[in-house]
Each structure stands twice: as structure tokens, then as C-alpha cells.
Amino acid sequence: MSPDRLTLTRAEAIRRRKEEEQKRREKLTQKRVRAPEPSAASRPSAISQVEPIAPRVSPTISRSRFRARYDVAAMPVPEQARPFAARHSQTASLSLPRITFGPRWFSLLIVLACVAMMYFYLTEPYFLVQQAIIQGNGRVSAQEINTVLGITNQPAAFLNPAQIEYNIKAAFPEIYGAYVQVELPARVTITVVERQPVAAWQQDGQVVWIDAHGYAFPPRGEAPGLVTVSATGNPPPPEADLTQTIGARPFLRPELSAAIATLAPHIPPDATLVYDPQYGLGWSDPRGWRAYFGKDNRNIALKLVVYQAMVENLSARGVQPTLISVEYPHAPFYRVSKSD
């Protein structure tokens, strides 16, 4: 083999070896570009990996190298390789507190509505009571009752009917009952029941009115046809109601009050009812004696018959009595003056 042929063969071998090394380098570069990079700090620039190892090659190899550069620039950058500010910029923009409407908001709206409604009831004149409508009163005027109620300019929704009834009974013993009705927006209706007197009890210079149940209360107004009982002493004490704290107090026993109501229509003209602690209830007859019928309402009709019979008998005999007692109708008696 000639030396020229040997030289050409060696040059060709060197060229082929360089071409093979260049191909291996290109394959290695492509693998590095396609493999995911672990982090942004350790990731070298894709372009810087290609440029230092690019020797002078043919145009075909150069075009392949530029194509690799373009592919590297077009590939998406992994999340780990992004800078910290870039990774957190979008997250920071969405990190504001998010307001959600749940059951607590609904409860808060209810509370606010209740507070507003209460304030409206307390301040709006449309819901404030000026005075009550009084019904059933006779001797006590509506103005007098409204004076003691204490409801002027008060919200109707906050009035206590029981307290209103208490105030009325405490101020007016002659009122037996009070029925209070409160209606929105500001209407108060009170129906009162007054005690009806059956007699005026006069004792020791004082006068009180007595109803059919024996309760005493101060006189008020006019009571046409009311009889007067002149007492020379205290009547038997009635049973006390320890639970009663206000209103009229029982003064007479119910049976004694009933006796007054029963005897009143039978009083002779110009006669007055009297009460004696010993003989009971009766009247002072204008003919000059006192008649007594006891301390209760039992057998009043029989007692009246016996009394009339005794009066006729004494008149026929010409006896002038000073006292006739039919408390016990089966054992009546009379008295005369000592001079007789």
C-alpha cells in the first residue's frame, strides 16, 4: 500500500471519528434538553449547554443545532423551575378572605330586626298609649281611673294587664274587679265592676258604705235610696282573708248584710235602721219603741209576722213598749219603761 493511500485513509478515519463524536454530542444534548430539570437553582441555561460544545460543522449540523435551541425555548418551564415571586404572584392575588353567608348571618339579621322593631315600638307615637277606654264605671270617673294607671306615653306592647288591674283596685276600694284588654297598636280597654252599696253604716261619727257581701268602702258620688244604719257598737267581726292585700276589707258578716237588704223594704215610714251589739239589727219605730230581728237573715219572713202580731196585741192591751225583740220568733219578748 502506498504512503498517499495510507495518508488518505488516516484523514478519512479522523474525519469519520469526528463525525461520530459530533453525533454522540448531539444525542447527548437532546437527552439533556428533554429530561426534566430538578430545580431552578441548579438548572443551567439550555442555550448555554449547546453553545460551548458546538464546533464548526457542516450547514446541516448547524441547522440541527438551531432547531434544538428553538425546541428548548418553546418547551414549558416546570413549576419547580419558576422563580418564587412568579409562582406566588397569582396565589397572593387570590388570598383575600372570602365572605360566605351561612346560618350565623341569618341569626344576626334576625337579632338586628328584633332590635329595630323594639326601638320602633318604644319611640313611635303610633304605638304609645295616651289613655285607656273605661267601661262599666258609674261613681268613679274615667279621668280618675286614668290618673292612677300610669300608662300615658307607654308602649302598648310592654303593658302588663295584671299590674294595671292591681293599680285600680289599690286606688279604688269601691271597684270590685277590673278586666284589662290591651290591643295593638295602642288601644287599652278597661271594664270595671263597682261595688253596689246596700247601706250606709254610721258609727262614732264616721260613715262607710256596705255592699251585699259585707265589704266596706268610702262613700263616693250619689246612691239614691240608700238606707242608713245607726250602730251603737261594733258588729261581729267577719272572717278575714289573709291573702288580700289591696281593695275593700270585709266589715260585716255576709248574713248581716243580707239581713239589712231584706229588712230595708219593710221599714215603716219615717223609721231608721239601727244596730245593737246585744239585740242585733232592727229599726227605731216612730211610735216610740225599737224592734230587733237578730244578727242574721234567717226566718226574716216569720219574724216579721210575729212582730206584727205582737204590735197588734200590745196596742189592743194599751201597752206602750220600749223594745220588741223577735230574734227568736218562738220566744219573742218586749220591754216597757220602769215608770209604767
Tab-separated table of C-alpha atoms in Angstrom:
chain	number	residue	atom	x	y	z
A	1	MET	CA	0.000	0.000	0.000
A	2	SER	CA	1.403	3.449	-0.960
A	3	PRO	CA	2.055	6.232	1.534
A	4	ASP	CA	-0.541	8.517	-0.154
A	5	ARG	CA	-3.163	5.862	0.146
A	6	LEU	CA	-2.270	5.423	3.831
A	7	THR	CA	-2.468	9.200	4.482
A	8	LEU	CA	-5.867	9.489	2.878
A	9	THR	CA	-7.101	6.605	4.841
A	10	ARG	CA	-5.971	8.141	8.116
A	11	ALA	CA	-7.578	11.521	7.305
A	12	GLU	CA	-10.742	9.816	6.370
A	13	ALA	CA	-10.660	7.876	9.617
A	14	ILE	CA	-10.088	11.043	11.637
A	15	ARG	CA	-12.960	12.764	9.841
A	16	ARG	CA	-15.238	9.856	10.413
A	17	ARG	CA	-14.252	9.744	14.072
A	18	LYS	CA	-15.024	13.450	14.467
A	19	GLU	CA	-18.376	12.999	12.783
A	20	GLU	CA	-19.229	10.137	15.134
A	21	GLU	CA	-18.177	12.207	18.158
A	22	GLN	CA	-20.317	15.089	16.916
A	23	LYS	CA	-23.314	12.783	16.546
A	24	ARG	CA	-22.828	11.463	20.068
A	25	ARG	CA	-22.620	15.004	21.418
A	26	GLU	CA	-25.840	15.986	19.619
A	27	LYS	CA	-27.664	12.949	21.018
A	28	LEU	CA	-26.381	13.755	24.499
A	29	THR	CA	-27.557	17.371	24.129
A	30	GLN	CA	-31.034	16.273	23.054
A	31	LYS	CA	-31.342	13.950	26.067
A	32	ARG	CA	-30.320	16.753	28.430
A	33	VAL	CA	-32.877	19.119	26.911
A	34	ARG	CA	-35.759	16.629	27.080
A	35	ALA	CA	-35.079	15.431	30.648
A	36	PRO	CA	-36.988	17.427	33.444
A	37	GLU	CA	-34.725	19.686	35.403
A	38	PRO	CA	-34.743	19.216	39.229
A	39	SER	CA	-34.806	22.856	40.382
A	40	ALA	CA	-34.465	26.405	39.203
A	41	ALA	CA	-31.236	26.975	41.149
A	42	SER	CA	-29.385	24.014	39.654
A	43	ARG	CA	-30.878	24.320	36.140
A	44	PRO	CA	-28.306	25.661	33.671
A	45	SER	CA	-29.474	27.595	30.681
A	46	ALA	CA	-30.497	25.388	27.801
A	47	ILE	CA	-28.748	27.622	25.337
A	48	SER	CA	-25.538	27.693	27.368
A	49	GLN	CA	-25.403	23.891	27.239
A	50	VAL	CA	-25.431	23.865	23.479
A	51	GLU	CA	-23.179	26.790	22.601
A	52	PRO	CA	-19.863	25.761	24.263
A	53	ILE	CA	-19.744	22.369	22.610
A	54	ALA	CA	-20.741	23.425	19.133
A	55	PRO	CA	-17.639	23.140	16.838
A	56	ARG	CA	-17.509	24.138	13.300
A	57	VAL	CA	-19.634	21.698	11.451
A	58	SER	CA	-21.428	21.460	8.233
A	59	PRO	CA	-24.546	23.575	7.490
A	60	THR	CA	-26.718	20.539	8.033
A	61	ILE	CA	-25.374	20.049	11.544
A	62	SER	CA	-25.741	23.807	12.263
A	63	ARG	CA	-29.397	23.772	11.255
A	64	SER	CA	-29.954	20.805	13.544
A	65	ARG	CA	-28.353	22.702	16.400
A	66	PHE	CA	-30.583	25.780	15.878
A	67	ARG	CA	-33.613	23.536	15.767
A	68	ALA	CA	-32.605	22.168	19.156
A	69	ARG	CA	-32.284	25.704	20.506
A	70	TYR	CA	-35.773	26.530	19.266
A	71	ASP	CA	-37.205	23.411	20.830
A	72	VAL	CA	-35.644	24.256	24.168
A	73	ALA	CA	-37.047	27.801	24.145
A	74	ALA	CA	-40.537	26.597	23.251
A	75	MET	CA	-40.795	23.959	25.970
A	76	PRO	CA	-42.840	24.850	29.104
A	77	VAL	CA	-40.821	25.601	32.193
A	78	PRO	CA	-41.535	23.192	35.103
A	79	GLU	CA	-43.237	24.578	38.222
A	80	GLN	CA	-40.178	23.890	40.348
A	81	ALA	CA	-38.000	25.889	37.974
A	82	ARG	CA	-40.082	29.063	38.179
A	83	PRO	CA	-38.916	31.888	40.452
A	84	PHE	CA	-40.588	32.194	43.839
A	85	ALA	CA	-42.250	35.538	43.007
A	86	ALA	CA	-43.670	34.136	39.766
A	87	ARG	CA	-45.042	31.042	41.491
A	88	HIS	CA	-46.732	33.019	44.281
A	89	SER	CA	-47.938	36.130	42.443
A	90	GLN	CA	-51.237	34.577	41.361
A	91	THR	CA	-51.769	32.890	44.737
A	92	ALA	CA	-51.207	36.169	46.582
A	93	SER	CA	-53.834	37.895	44.445
A	94	LEU	CA	-56.469	35.290	45.492
A	95	SER	CA	-55.600	35.106	49.181
A	96	LEU	CA	-58.227	37.709	50.302
A	97	PRO	CA	-60.812	36.495	52.874
A	98	ARG	CA	-63.903	35.103	51.222
A	99	ILE	CA	-67.245	36.163	52.781
A	100	THR	CA	-69.863	33.437	52.892
A	101	PHE	CA	-73.474	33.747	54.063
A	102	GLY	CA	-74.413	30.984	56.480
A	103	PRO	CA	-76.724	30.375	59.469
A	104	ARG	CA	-74.814	32.870	61.613
A	105	TRP	CA	-75.554	35.680	59.188
A	106	PHE	CA	-79.225	34.710	59.217
A	107	SER	CA	-79.272	34.775	63.038
A	108	LEU	CA	-77.575	38.171	63.028
A	109	LEU	CA	-80.211	39.557	60.667
A	110	ILE	CA	-82.971	38.278	62.964
A	111	VAL	CA	-81.356	39.921	66.006
A	112	LEU	CA	-80.947	43.231	64.176
A	113	ALA	CA	-84.566	43.099	63.021
A	114	CYS	CA	-85.766	42.471	66.586
A	115	VAL	CA	-83.697	45.371	67.920
A	116	ALA	CA	-85.035	47.685	65.227
A	117	MET	CA	-88.604	46.587	65.899
A	118	MET	CA	-88.210	47.122	69.648
A	119	TYR	CA	-86.777	50.595	69.099
A	120	PHE	CA	-89.678	51.350	66.762
A	121	TYR	CA	-92.218	50.220	69.377
A	122	LEU	CA	-90.555	52.308	72.089
A	123	THR	CA	-90.290	55.567	70.164
A	124	GLU	CA	-93.045	55.673	67.545
A	125	PRO	CA	-96.080	57.684	68.814
A	126	TYR	CA	-98.346	55.378	66.845
A	127	PHE	CA	-97.621	52.614	69.394
A	128	LEU	CA	-97.754	54.800	72.541
A	129	VAL	CA	-100.875	54.752	74.723
A	130	GLN	CA	-102.344	58.102	75.687
A	131	GLN	CA	-105.251	56.980	77.879
A	132	ALA	CA	-107.434	53.951	78.457
A	133	ILE	CA	-111.045	53.478	77.445
A	134	ILE	CA	-113.036	52.948	80.662
A	135	GLN	CA	-116.266	50.970	80.629
A	136	GLY	CA	-118.708	49.970	83.359
A	137	ASN	CA	-117.860	52.820	85.708
A	138	GLY	CA	-120.582	54.768	87.459
A	139	ARG	CA	-119.472	56.689	90.520
A	140	VAL	CA	-115.749	56.671	89.632
A	141	SER	CA	-114.967	58.845	86.627
A	142	ALA	CA	-112.784	57.728	83.719
A	143	GLN	CA	-110.396	60.605	84.364
A	144	GLU	CA	-109.826	59.481	87.949
A	145	ILE	CA	-109.084	55.946	86.796
A	146	ASN	CA	-106.679	57.077	84.053
A	147	THR	CA	-104.808	59.166	86.589
A	148	VAL	CA	-103.698	56.131	88.603
A	149	LEU	CA	-102.965	53.777	85.689
A	150	GLY	CA	-99.530	55.120	84.813
A	151	ILE	CA	-99.784	54.157	81.126
A	152	THR	CA	-99.601	57.564	79.458
A	153	ASN	CA	-96.982	57.593	76.649
A	154	GLN	CA	-96.135	53.960	77.329
A	155	PRO	CA	-95.751	51.342	74.541
A	156	ALA	CA	-98.829	49.158	74.404
A	157	ALA	CA	-96.739	46.072	73.652
A	158	PHE	CA	-94.984	46.324	77.029
A	159	LEU	CA	-98.005	46.963	79.269
A	160	ASN	CA	-98.840	44.462	81.999
A	161	PRO	CA	-102.619	43.980	82.381
A	162	ALA	CA	-102.191	42.404	85.825
A	163	GLN	CA	-100.291	45.456	87.070
A	164	ILE	CA	-102.957	47.783	85.690
A	165	GLU	CA	-105.670	45.818	87.499
A	166	TYR	CA	-103.636	45.951	90.711
A	167	ASN	CA	-103.267	49.739	90.478
A	168	ILE	CA	-107.015	50.192	90.009
A	169	LYS	CA	-108.016	48.010	92.965
A	170	ALA	CA	-105.410	49.601	95.219
A	171	ALA	CA	-106.613	53.118	94.420
A	172	PHE	CA	-110.369	52.482	94.407
A	173	PRO	CA	-111.733	50.068	97.053
A	174	GLU	CA	-115.221	50.568	95.640
A	175	ILE	CA	-114.161	48.763	92.441
A	176	TYR	CA	-114.699	45.036	92.773
A	177	GLY	CA	-112.951	43.932	89.578
A	178	ALA	CA	-111.128	45.323	86.568
A	179	TYR	CA	-110.696	43.478	83.288
A	180	VAL	CA	-107.914	44.913	81.139
A	181	GLN	CA	-107.585	44.314	77.407
A	182	VAL	CA	-104.520	45.596	75.510
A	183	GLU	CA	-104.638	45.730	71.713
A	184	LEU	CA	-102.036	46.904	69.235
A	185	PRO	CA	-101.134	49.436	68.141
A	186	ALA	CA	-102.111	51.483	71.231
A	187	ARG	CA	-105.576	50.590	72.490
A	188	VAL	CA	-106.303	49.787	76.140
A	189	THR	CA	-109.850	48.947	77.206
A	190	ILE	CA	-110.706	48.532	80.896
A	191	THR	CA	-114.047	47.219	82.094
A	192	VAL	CA	-114.600	47.866	85.794
A	193	VAL	CA	-117.180	46.416	88.156
A	194	GLU	CA	-118.137	48.706	91.022
A	195	ARG	CA	-119.454	47.524	94.369
A	196	GLN	CA	-123.101	48.364	94.869
A	197	PRO	CA	-123.859	49.690	98.359
A	198	VAL	CA	-126.852	48.322	100.270
A	199	ALA	CA	-126.496	50.567	103.310
A	200	ALA	CA	-124.559	53.419	104.822
A	201	TRP	CA	-123.092	52.315	108.157
A	202	GLN	CA	-122.876	55.197	110.630
A	203	GLN	CA	-120.877	54.687	113.814
A	204	ASP	CA	-118.874	57.026	116.047
A	205	GLY	CA	-119.315	59.930	113.647
A	206	GLN	CA	-117.978	58.042	110.611
A	207	VAL	CA	-119.854	56.709	107.598
A	208	VAL	CA	-118.881	53.861	105.305
A	209	TRP	CA	-120.825	52.130	102.596
A	210	ILE	CA	-121.535	48.402	102.820
A	211	ASP	CA	-122.203	46.080	99.867
A	212	ALA	CA	-124.185	42.836	99.880
A	213	HIS	CA	-121.070	40.829	100.788
A	214	GLY	CA	-120.277	42.948	103.845
A	215	TYR	CA	-117.321	44.849	102.366
A	216	ALA	CA	-116.896	48.457	103.455
A	217	PHE	CA	-115.607	51.250	101.219
A	218	PRO	CA	-115.618	55.054	101.342
A	219	PRO	CA	-118.714	56.855	100.043
A	220	ARG	CA	-118.341	58.280	96.547
A	221	GLY	CA	-120.920	60.066	94.473
A	222	GLU	CA	-124.633	59.574	94.929
A	223	ALA	CA	-126.582	56.428	95.820
A	224	PRO	CA	-130.325	57.202	95.716
A	225	GLY	CA	-132.484	55.190	98.105
A	226	LEU	CA	-129.586	54.054	100.250
A	227	VAL	CA	-130.643	53.239	103.818
A	228	THR	CA	-128.633	54.318	106.821
A	229	VAL	CA	-127.811	52.041	109.755
A	230	SER	CA	-127.059	53.796	113.040
A	231	ALA	CA	-124.860	51.491	115.120
A	232	THR	CA	-124.280	51.776	118.852
A	233	GLY	CA	-121.348	49.348	118.791
A	234	ASN	CA	-119.154	47.182	116.610
A	235	PRO	CA	-120.712	44.318	114.657
A	236	PRO	CA	-119.373	40.743	114.951
A	237	PRO	CA	-116.007	40.513	113.177
A	238	PRO	CA	-116.144	38.709	109.826
A	239	GLU	CA	-113.684	36.097	108.673
A	240	ALA	CA	-110.531	37.826	107.494
A	241	ASP	CA	-108.926	36.991	104.155
A	242	LEU	CA	-105.215	36.871	104.914
A	243	THR	CA	-104.298	36.743	101.226
A	244	GLN	CA	-105.948	40.065	100.455
A	245	THR	CA	-103.540	42.993	100.386
A	246	ILE	CA	-105.482	45.680	98.494
A	247	GLY	CA	-109.057	46.792	97.971
A	248	ALA	CA	-112.030	46.883	100.307
A	249	ARG	CA	-111.981	44.903	103.552
A	250	PRO	CA	-114.829	42.771	104.910
A	251	PHE	CA	-116.644	44.724	107.616
A	252	LEU	CA	-119.876	42.799	108.213
A	253	ARG	CA	-120.661	39.151	108.059
A	254	PRO	CA	-122.496	38.271	104.843
A	255	GLU	CA	-125.598	37.156	106.719
A	256	LEU	CA	-125.849	40.529	108.468
A	257	SER	CA	-125.533	42.367	105.159
A	258	ALA	CA	-128.261	40.156	103.727
A	259	ALA	CA	-130.489	40.964	106.704
A	260	ILE	CA	-130.084	44.679	106.010
A	261	ALA	CA	-131.115	44.192	102.388
A	262	THR	CA	-134.115	42.091	103.448
A	263	LEU	CA	-135.367	44.414	106.190
A	264	ALA	CA	-134.919	47.652	104.268
A	265	PRO	CA	-138.152	47.321	102.221
A	266	HIS	CA	-140.194	46.659	105.407
A	267	ILE	CA	-139.095	49.681	107.373
A	268	PRO	CA	-142.082	51.818	108.480
A	269	PRO	CA	-142.265	55.329	107.120
A	270	ASP	CA	-140.001	57.775	108.927
A	271	ALA	CA	-138.186	54.875	110.663
A	272	THR	CA	-134.426	54.289	110.611
A	273	LEU	CA	-132.402	51.086	110.777
A	274	VAL	CA	-130.400	50.574	113.945
A	275	TYR	CA	-127.884	48.028	115.139
A	276	ASP	CA	-127.261	46.984	118.714
A	277	PRO	CA	-124.426	44.577	119.591
A	278	GLN	CA	-126.750	42.757	122.017
A	279	TYR	CA	-130.039	42.551	120.088
A	280	GLY	CA	-128.828	42.808	116.535
A	281	LEU	CA	-130.420	44.593	113.616
A	282	GLY	CA	-133.760	46.408	113.751
A	283	TRP	CA	-135.336	49.774	113.391
A	284	SER	CA	-136.446	52.678	115.505
A	285	ASP	CA	-140.225	52.820	115.189
A	286	PRO	CA	-141.703	56.349	115.180
A	287	ARG	CA	-144.425	55.091	117.556
A	288	GLY	CA	-141.889	55.043	120.369
A	289	TRP	CA	-140.062	51.701	120.516
A	290	ARG	CA	-137.251	49.800	118.883
A	291	ALA	CA	-137.768	46.497	117.108
A	292	TYR	CA	-134.917	43.979	116.769
A	293	PHE	CA	-134.710	40.986	114.442
A	294	GLY	CA	-131.364	39.446	115.340
A	295	LYS	CA	-127.954	39.332	113.664
A	296	ASP	CA	-128.648	37.220	110.602
A	297	ASN	CA	-131.093	36.725	107.781
A	298	ARG	CA	-132.691	33.511	108.975
A	299	ASN	CA	-136.502	33.356	109.249
A	300	ILE	CA	-136.952	37.037	108.465
A	301	ALA	CA	-140.404	36.467	107.000
A	302	LEU	CA	-141.543	34.613	110.124
A	303	LYS	CA	-140.036	37.256	112.377
A	304	LEU	CA	-141.949	39.974	110.563
A	305	VAL	CA	-145.227	38.113	111.067
A	306	VAL	CA	-144.537	37.585	114.778
A	307	TYR	CA	-143.559	41.219	115.173
A	308	GLN	CA	-146.771	42.472	113.599
A	309	ALA	CA	-148.824	40.185	115.834
A	310	MET	CA	-147.084	41.482	118.970
A	311	VAL	CA	-147.662	45.105	117.955
A	312	GLU	CA	-151.365	44.473	117.481
A	313	ASN	CA	-151.627	42.611	120.784
A	314	LEU	CA	-149.833	45.329	122.739
A	315	SER	CA	-151.884	48.061	121.110
A	316	ALA	CA	-155.089	46.230	121.970
A	317	ARG	CA	-153.992	45.926	125.568
A	318	GLY	CA	-152.858	49.549	125.701
A	319	VAL	CA	-149.244	48.657	126.469
A	320	GLN	CA	-146.567	51.045	125.288
A	321	PRO	CA	-143.349	49.049	124.821
A	322	THR	CA	-139.850	50.487	124.571
A	323	LEU	CA	-138.332	47.391	122.950
A	324	ILE	CA	-139.669	44.425	120.996
A	325	SER	CA	-137.338	41.552	120.092
A	326	VAL	CA	-138.242	38.744	117.703
A	327	GLU	CA	-134.687	37.462	117.268
A	328	TYR	CA	-136.066	34.112	118.339
A	329	PRO	CA	-139.534	34.001	116.753
A	330	HIS	CA	-140.693	31.167	119.005
A	331	ALA	CA	-139.743	33.162	122.117
A	332	PRO	CA	-140.327	36.870	121.448
A	333	PHE	CA	-140.336	39.432	124.226
A	334	TYR	CA	-140.898	43.112	124.836
A	335	ARG	CA	-139.941	45.666	127.452
A	336	VAL	CA	-141.660	48.670	128.929
A	337	SER	CA	-140.346	51.660	130.802
A	338	LYS	CA	-139.973	51.400	134.585
A	339	SER	CA	-142.450	54.186	135.135
A	340	ASP	CA	-145.109	52.028	133.529
